[in-house]
JSON list of C-alpha atoms in Angstrom, two decimals:
[
{"chain": "A", "resi": 3, "resn": "UNK", "atom": "CA", "xyz": [-21.87, -3.83, -11.35]},
{"chain": "A", "resi": 4, "resn": "UNK", "atom": "CA", "xyz": [-20.73, -1.76, -8.37]},
{"chain": "A", "resi": 5, "resn": "UNK", "atom": "CA", "xyz": [-17.03, -1.53, -7.51]},
{"chain": "A", "resi": 6, "resn": "UNK", "atom": "CA", "xyz": [-16.08, -4.23, -5.27]},
{"chain": "A", "resi": 7, "resn": "UNK", "atom": "CA", "xyz": [-12.44, -4.36, -5.15]},
{"chain": "A", "resi": 8, "resn": "UNK", "atom": "CA", "xyz": [-10.23, -2.47, -2.71]},
{"chain": "A", "resi": 9, "resn": "UNK", "atom": "CA", "xyz": [-6.45, -1.94, -3.41]},
{"chain": "A", "resi": 10, "resn": "UNK", "atom": "CA", "xyz": [-3.78, -1.28, -0.77]},
{"chain": "A", "resi": 11, "resn": "UNK", "atom": "CA", "xyz": [-0.39, 0.07, -1.95]},
{"chain": "A", "resi": 12, "resn": "UNK", "atom": "CA", "xyz": [2.79, 0.19, 0.07]},
{"chain": "A", "resi": 13, "resn": "UNK", "atom": "CA", "xyz": [4.95, 2.38, -2.09]},
{"chain": "A", "resi": 14, "resn": "UNK", "atom": "CA", "xyz": [8.70, 2.07, -2.34]},
{"chain": "A", "resi": 15, "resn": "UNK", "atom": "CA", "xyz": [11.65, 0.72, -4.40]},
{"chain": "A", "resi": 16, "resn": "UNK", "atom": "CA", "xyz": [9.60, -2.62, -4.10]},
{"chain": "A", "resi": 17, "resn": "UNK", "atom": "CA", "xyz": [5.90, -1.60, -4.29]},
{"chain": "A", "resi": 18, "resn": "UNK", "atom": "CA", "xyz": [3.41, -3.77, -2.31]},
{"chain": "A", "resi": 19, "resn": "UNK", "atom": "CA", "xyz": [-0.03, -4.57, -3.69]},
{"chain": "A", "resi": 20, "resn": "UNK", "atom": "CA", "xyz": [-2.90, -6.13, -2.14]},
{"chain": "A", "resi": 21, "resn": "UNK", "atom": "CA", "xyz": [-6.31, -6.64, -3.51]},
{"chain": "A", "resi": 22, "resn": "UNK", "atom": "CA", "xyz": [-9.46, -7.38, -1.37]},
{"chain": "A", "resi": 23, "resn": "UNK", "atom": "CA", "xyz": [-12.95, -8.30, -2.73]},
{"chain": "A", "resi": 24, "resn": "UNK", "atom": "CA", "xyz": [-15.27, -6.25, -0.57]},
{"chain": "A", "resi": 25, "resn": "UNK", "atom": "CA", "xyz": [-18.30, -8.60, -1.46]},
{"chain": "A", "resi": 26, "resn": "UNK", "atom": "CA", "xyz": [-16.80, -11.60, 0.39]},
{"chain": "A", "resi": 27, "resn": "UNK", "atom": "CA", "xyz": [-14.09, -9.89, 2.49]},
{"chain": "A", "resi": 28, "resn": "UNK", "atom": "CA", "xyz": [-11.45, -12.27, 1.08]},
{"chain": "A", "resi": 29, "resn": "UNK", "atom": "CA", "xyz": [-7.97, -11.16, 0.14]},
{"chain": "A", "resi": 30, "resn": "UNK", "atom": "CA", "xyz": [-7.21, -12.15, -3.38]},
{"chain": "A", "resi": 31, "resn": "UNK", "atom": "CA", "xyz": [-3.79, -10.69, -4.19]},
{"chain": "A", "resi": 32, "resn": "UNK", "atom": "CA", "xyz": [-0.70, -10.03, -1.83]},
{"chain": "A", "resi": 33, "resn": "UNK", "atom": "CA", "xyz": [2.25, -9.43, -3.90]},
{"chain": "A", "resi": 34, "resn": "UNK", "atom": "CA", "xyz": [5.06, -6.81, -4.77]},
{"chain": "A", "resi": 35, "resn": "UNK", "atom": "CA", "xyz": [6.89, -5.62, -7.86]},
{"chain": "A", "resi": 36, "resn": "UNK", "atom": "CA", "xyz": [8.86, -2.61, -9.20]},
{"chain": "A", "resi": 37, "resn": "UNK", "atom": "CA", "xyz": [6.95, 0.58, -10.10]},
{"chain": "A", "resi": 38, "resn": "UNK", "atom": "CA", "xyz": [6.36, -0.10, -13.84]},
{"chain": "A", "resi": 39, "resn": "UNK", "atom": "CA", "xyz": [5.25, -3.74, -13.34]},
{"chain": "A", "resi": 40, "resn": "UNK", "atom": "CA", "xyz": [2.73, -2.67, -10.60]},
{"chain": "A", "resi": 41, "resn": "UNK", "atom": "CA", "xyz": [0.92, 0.03, -12.64]},
{"chain": "A", "resi": 42, "resn": "UNK", "atom": "CA", "xyz": [0.92, -2.55, -15.65]},
{"chain": "A", "resi": 43, "resn": "UNK", "atom": "CA", "xyz": [-0.97, -4.98, -13.35]},
{"chain": "A", "resi": 44, "resn": "UNK", "atom": "CA", "xyz": [-3.30, -2.36, -12.02]},
{"chain": "A", "resi": 45, "resn": "UNK", "atom": "CA", "xyz": [-4.06, -1.20, -15.31]},
{"chain": "A", "resi": 46, "resn": "UNK", "atom": "CA", "xyz": [-4.62, -4.65, -16.81]},
{"chain": "A", "resi": 47, "resn": "UNK", "atom": "CA", "xyz": [-6.26, -6.38, -14.27]},
{"chain": "A", "resi": 48, "resn": "UNK", "atom": "CA", "xyz": [-7.92, -4.13, -11.88]},
{"chain": "A", "resi": 49, "resn": "UNK", "atom": "CA", "xyz": [-9.87, -1.13, -14.02]},
{"chain": "A", "resi": 50, "resn": "UNK", "atom": "CA", "xyz": [-11.29, 1.87, -12.19]},
{"chain": "A", "resi": 51, "resn": "UNK", "atom": "CA", "xyz": [-15.03, 0.82, -12.75]},
{"chain": "A", "resi": 52, "resn": "UNK", "atom": "CA", "xyz": [-14.18, -2.63, -10.49]},
{"chain": "A", "resi": 53, "resn": "UNK", "atom": "CA", "xyz": [-12.22, -0.69, -7.67]},
{"chain": "A", "resi": 54, "resn": "UNK", "atom": "CA", "xyz": [-14.07, 0.96, -4.98]},
{"chain": "A", "resi": 55, "resn": "UNK", "atom": "CA", "xyz": [-10.98, 2.75, -3.34]},
{"chain": "A", "resi": 56, "resn": "UNK", "atom": "CA", "xyz": [-7.20, 2.57, -3.57]},
{"chain": "A", "resi": 57, "resn": "UNK", "atom": "CA", "xyz": [-5.42, 2.90, -0.23]},
{"chain": "A", "resi": 58, "resn": "UNK", "atom": "CA", "xyz": [-1.83, 4.30, -0.55]},
{"chain": "A", "resi": 59, "resn": "UNK", "atom": "CA", "xyz": [0.39, 4.26, 2.31]},
{"chain": "A", "resi": 60, "resn": "UNK", "atom": "CA", "xyz": [1.56, 7.96, 2.50]},
{"chain": "A", "resi": 61, "resn": "UNK", "atom": "CA", "xyz": [4.40, 8.84, 4.73]},
{"chain": "A", "resi": 62, "resn": "UNK", "atom": "CA", "xyz": [4.91, 12.26, 3.43]},
{"chain": "A", "resi": 63, "resn": "UNK", "atom": "CA", "xyz": [3.40, 14.20, 6.23]},
{"chain": "A", "resi": 64, "resn": "UNK", "atom": "CA", "xyz": [5.51, 12.49, 8.97]},
{"chain": "A", "resi": 65, "resn": "UNK", "atom": "CA", "xyz": [8.40, 14.30, 10.26]},
{"chain": "A", "resi": 66, "resn": "UNK", "atom": "CA", "xyz": [11.87, 13.38, 9.26]},
{"chain": "A", "resi": 67, "resn": "UNK", "atom": "CA", "xyz": [14.33, 13.03, 12.10]},
{"chain": "A", "resi": 68, "resn": "UNK", "atom": "CA", "xyz": [17.73, 13.79, 10.56]},
{"chain": "A", "resi": 69, "resn": "UNK", "atom": "CA", "xyz": [19.75, 14.15, 13.58]},
{"chain": "A", "resi": 70, "resn": "UNK", "atom": "CA", "xyz": [20.56, 10.86, 15.50]},
{"chain": "A", "resi": 71, "resn": "UNK", "atom": "CA", "xyz": [23.10, 10.78, 18.22]},
{"chain": "A", "resi": 72, "resn": "UNK", "atom": "CA", "xyz": [24.86, 7.67, 17.04]},
{"chain": "A", "resi": 73, "resn": "UNK", "atom": "CA", "xyz": [24.28, 7.82, 13.45]},
{"chain": "A", "resi": 74, "resn": "UNK", "atom": "CA", "xyz": [26.92, 8.79, 11.05]},
{"chain": "A", "resi": 75, "resn": "UNK", "atom": "CA", "xyz": [26.50, 11.58, 8.42]},
{"chain": "A", "resi": 76, "resn": "UNK", "atom": "CA", "xyz": [26.51, 9.07, 5.48]},
{"chain": "A", "resi": 77, "resn": "UNK", "atom": "CA", "xyz": [23.84, 6.98, 7.11]},
{"chain": "A", "resi": 78, "resn": "UNK", "atom": "CA", "xyz": [21.52, 10.12, 7.86]},
{"chain": "A", "resi": 79, "resn": "UNK", "atom": "CA", "xyz": [22.29, 11.24, 4.27]},
{"chain": "A", "resi": 80, "resn": "UNK", "atom": "CA", "xyz": [21.17, 7.63, 2.88]},
{"chain": "A", "resi": 81, "resn": "UNK", "atom": "CA", "xyz": [17.91, 7.71, 5.06]},
{"chain": "A", "resi": 82, "resn": "UNK", "atom": "CA", "xyz": [17.24, 11.29, 3.59]},
{"chain": "A", "resi": 83, "resn": "UNK", "atom": "CA", "xyz": [17.63, 9.97, 0.10]},
{"chain": "A", "resi": 84, "resn": "UNK", "atom": "CA", "xyz": [15.68, 6.97, 0.78]},
{"chain": "A", "resi": 85, "resn": "UNK", "atom": "CA", "xyz": [12.98, 8.80, 2.33]},
{"chain": "A", "resi": 86, "resn": "UNK", "atom": "CA", "xyz": [12.82, 11.37, -0.67]},
{"chain": "A", "resi": 87, "resn": "UNK", "atom": "CA", "xyz": [12.53, 8.41, -2.99]},
{"chain": "A", "resi": 88, "resn": "UNK", "atom": "CA", "xyz": [9.74, 6.88, -1.46]},
{"chain": "A", "resi": 89, "resn": "UNK", "atom": "CA", "xyz": [7.76, 10.20, -1.26]},
{"chain": "A", "resi": 90, "resn": "UNK", "atom": "CA", "xyz": [8.38, 10.78, -4.97]},
{"chain": "A", "resi": 91, "resn": "UNK", "atom": "CA", "xyz": [6.97, 7.09, -5.67]},
{"chain": "A", "resi": 92, "resn": "UNK", "atom": "CA", "xyz": [3.90, 7.77, -3.34]},
{"chain": "A", "resi": 93, "resn": "UNK", "atom": "CA", "xyz": [3.37, 11.24, -5.39]},
{"chain": "A", "resi": 94, "resn": "UNK", "atom": "CA", "xyz": [3.77, 9.46, -8.69]},
{"chain": "A", "resi": 95, "resn": "UNK", "atom": "CA", "xyz": [1.54, 6.58, -7.92]},
{"chain": "A", "resi": 96, "resn": "UNK", "atom": "CA", "xyz": [-1.25, 8.96, -6.47]},
{"chain": "A", "resi": 97, "resn": "UNK", "atom": "CA", "xyz": [-1.19, 11.08, -9.44]},
{"chain": "A", "resi": 98, "resn": "UNK", "atom": "CA", "xyz": [-1.18, 8.30, -11.92]},
{"chain": "A", "resi": 99, "resn": "UNK", "atom": "CA", "xyz": [-4.12, 6.48, -10.17]},
{"chain": "A", "resi": 100, "resn": "UNK", "atom": "CA", "xyz": [-6.11, 9.92, -9.92]},
{"chain": "A", "resi": 101, "resn": "UNK", "atom": "CA", "xyz": [-5.39, 10.58, -13.56]},
{"chain": "A", "resi": 102, "resn": "UNK", "atom": "CA", "xyz": [-6.74, 7.25, -14.53]},
{"chain": "A", "resi": 103, "resn": "UNK", "atom": "CA", "xyz": [-9.79, 7.76, -12.46]},
{"chain": "A", "resi": 104, "resn": "UNK", "atom": "CA", "xyz": [-9.33, 5.59, -9.23]},
{"chain": "A", "resi": 105, "resn": "UNK", "atom": "CA", "xyz": [-10.54, 6.99, -6.11]},
{"chain": "A", "resi": 106, "resn": "UNK", "atom": "CA", "xyz": [-7.34, 7.36, -3.71]},
{"chain": "A", "resi": 107, "resn": "UNK", "atom": "CA", "xyz": [-7.04, 7.59, -0.06]},
{"chain": "A", "resi": 108, "resn": "UNK", "atom": "CA", "xyz": [-3.70, 8.41, 1.52]},
{"chain": "A", "resi": 109, "resn": "UNK", "atom": "CA", "xyz": [-3.25, 6.74, 4.89]},
{"chain": "A", "resi": 110, "resn": "UNK", "atom": "CA", "xyz": [-0.32, 7.25, 7.35]},
{"chain": "A", "resi": 111, "resn": "UNK", "atom": "CA", "xyz": [1.81, 4.24, 8.07]},
{"chain": "A", "resi": 112, "resn": "UNK", "atom": "CA", "xyz": [0.68, 2.12, 10.81]},
{"chain": "A", "resi": 113, "resn": "UNK", "atom": "CA", "xyz": [2.66, 1.95, 13.95]},
{"chain": "A", "resi": 114, "resn": "UNK", "atom": "CA", "xyz": [1.59, -1.68, 14.82]},
{"chain": "A", "resi": 115, "resn": "UNK", "atom": "CA", "xyz": [3.71, -4.67, 14.44]},
{"chain": "A", "resi": 116, "resn": "UNK", "atom": "CA", "xyz": [4.38, -5.89, 11.09]},
{"chain": "A", "resi": 117, "resn": "UNK", "atom": "CA", "xyz": [2.77, -9.12, 9.87]},
{"chain": "A", "resi": 118, "resn": "UNK", "atom": "CA", "xyz": [4.67, -12.29, 9.19]},
{"chain": "A", "resi": 119, "resn": "UNK", "atom": "CA", "xyz": [3.16, -14.70, 6.55]},
{"chain": "A", "resi": 120, "resn": "UNK", "atom": "CA", "xyz": [1.70, -16.83, 9.67]},
{"chain": "A", "resi": 121, "resn": "UNK", "atom": "CA", "xyz": [-0.07, -13.71, 10.81]},
{"chain": "A", "resi": 122, "resn": "UNK", "atom": "CA", "xyz": [-1.30, -13.06, 7.46]},
{"chain": "A", "resi": 123, "resn": "UNK", "atom": "CA", "xyz": [-2.52, -16.41, 6.85]},
{"chain": "A", "resi": 124, "resn": "UNK", "atom": "CA", "xyz": [-4.30, -16.60, 10.32]},
{"chain": "A", "resi": 125, "resn": "UNK", "atom": "CA", "xyz": [-6.02, -13.40, 9.84]},
{"chain": "A", "resi": 126, "resn": "UNK", "atom": "CA", "xyz": [-7.01, -13.76, 6.06]},
{"chain": "A", "resi": 127, "resn": "UNK", "atom": "CA", "xyz": [-6.55, -17.29, 5.21]},
{"chain": "A", "resi": 128, "resn": "UNK", "atom": "CA", "xyz": [-4.13, -16.28, 2.39]},
{"chain": "A", "resi": 129, "resn": "UNK", "atom": "CA", "xyz": [-1.50, -18.69, 2.31]},
{"chain": "A", "resi": 130, "resn": "UNK", "atom": "CA", "xyz": [0.55, -18.07, -1.07]},
{"chain": "A", "resi": 131, "resn": "UNK", "atom": "CA", "xyz": [4.04, -17.01, -0.62]},
{"chain": "A", "resi": 132, "resn": "UNK", "atom": "CA", "xyz": [4.31, -13.12, 0.34]},
{"chain": "A", "resi": 133, "resn": "UNK", "atom": "CA", "xyz": [6.97, -10.70, 1.35]},
{"chain": "A", "resi": 134, "resn": "UNK", "atom": "CA", "xyz": [6.82, -7.70, 3.74]},
{"chain": "A", "resi": 135, "resn": "UNK", "atom": "CA", "xyz": [5.88, -5.20, 1.10]},
{"chain": "A", "resi": 136, "resn": "UNK", "atom": "CA", "xyz": [2.87, -7.18, -0.08]},
{"chain": "A", "resi": 137, "resn": "UNK", "atom": "CA", "xyz": [1.83, -7.89, 3.63]},
{"chain": "A", "resi": 138, "resn": "UNK", "atom": "CA", "xyz": [2.26, -4.12, 4.23]},
{"chain": "A", "resi": 139, "resn": "UNK", "atom": "CA", "xyz": [-0.17, -3.38, 1.51]},
{"chain": "A", "resi": 140, "resn": "UNK", "atom": "CA", "xyz": [-2.40, -6.00, 2.96]},
{"chain": "A", "resi": 141, "resn": "UNK", "atom": "CA", "xyz": [-2.59, -4.57, 6.32]},
{"chain": "A", "resi": 142, "resn": "UNK", "atom": "CA", "xyz": [-3.97, -1.38, 4.51]},
{"chain": "A", "resi": 143, "resn": "UNK", "atom": "CA", "xyz": [-7.22, -3.30, 3.15]},
{"chain": "A", "resi": 144, "resn": "UNK", "atom": "CA", "xyz": [-7.72, -6.23, 5.37]},
{"chain": "A", "resi": 145, "resn": "UNK", "atom": "CA", "xyz": [-10.96, -5.81, 7.58]},
{"chain": "A", "resi": 146, "resn": "UNK", "atom": "CA", "xyz": [-12.25, -2.75, 5.44]},
{"chain": "A", "resi": 147, "resn": "UNK", "atom": "CA", "xyz": [-14.52, -4.71, 3.08]},
{"chain": "A", "resi": 148, "resn": "UNK", "atom": "CA", "xyz": [-17.92, -4.25, 4.70]},
{"chain": "A", "resi": 149, "resn": "UNK", "atom": "CA", "xyz": [-17.08, -0.46, 5.53]},
{"chain": "A", "resi": 150, "resn": "UNK", "atom": "CA", "xyz": [-16.06, 0.05, 1.99]},
{"chain": "A", "resi": 151, "resn": "UNK", "atom": "CA", "xyz": [-19.28, -1.78, 0.48]},
{"chain": "A", "resi": 152, "resn": "UNK", "atom": "CA", "xyz": [-21.57, 0.59, 2.56]},
{"chain": "A", "resi": 153, "resn": "UNK", "atom": "CA", "xyz": [-19.81, 3.54, 1.29]},
{"chain": "A", "resi": 154, "resn": "UNK", "atom": "CA", "xyz": [-20.57, 2.62, -2.35]},
{"chain": "A", "resi": 155, "resn": "UNK", "atom": "CA", "xyz": [-23.95, 1.10, -2.14]}
]
């Protein structure tokens, strides 16, 4: 059986995970969890031989604007720490996935408007409860099913 799943990962303190079946172009999972729970779910439920690609949102190449006219130094420091934390999570997840045999693609964050639950349901038919992190992961994979299927075929 050819790999038929596409995973989207939105790294951060709360990691978004979305799973798309490329055979049906159907969103199967849109959830989030902490670092270790997410890796455990991937390892247990989505082994590399079933996964065509993993798309990880990667903001590491984007510039960090440290100076904002109306922002306190404490706020800038907090932003810098948060960005550093997300960068480290992105690095660790990417390295772990590659070490386990997954094909990983890094993608810059999308600048389009974020999806709310209604938008996700309208575009995918997925109606289970979600949060922003899961929906951000879904944005990475929705609509890519046929494209990935052609690549693996």
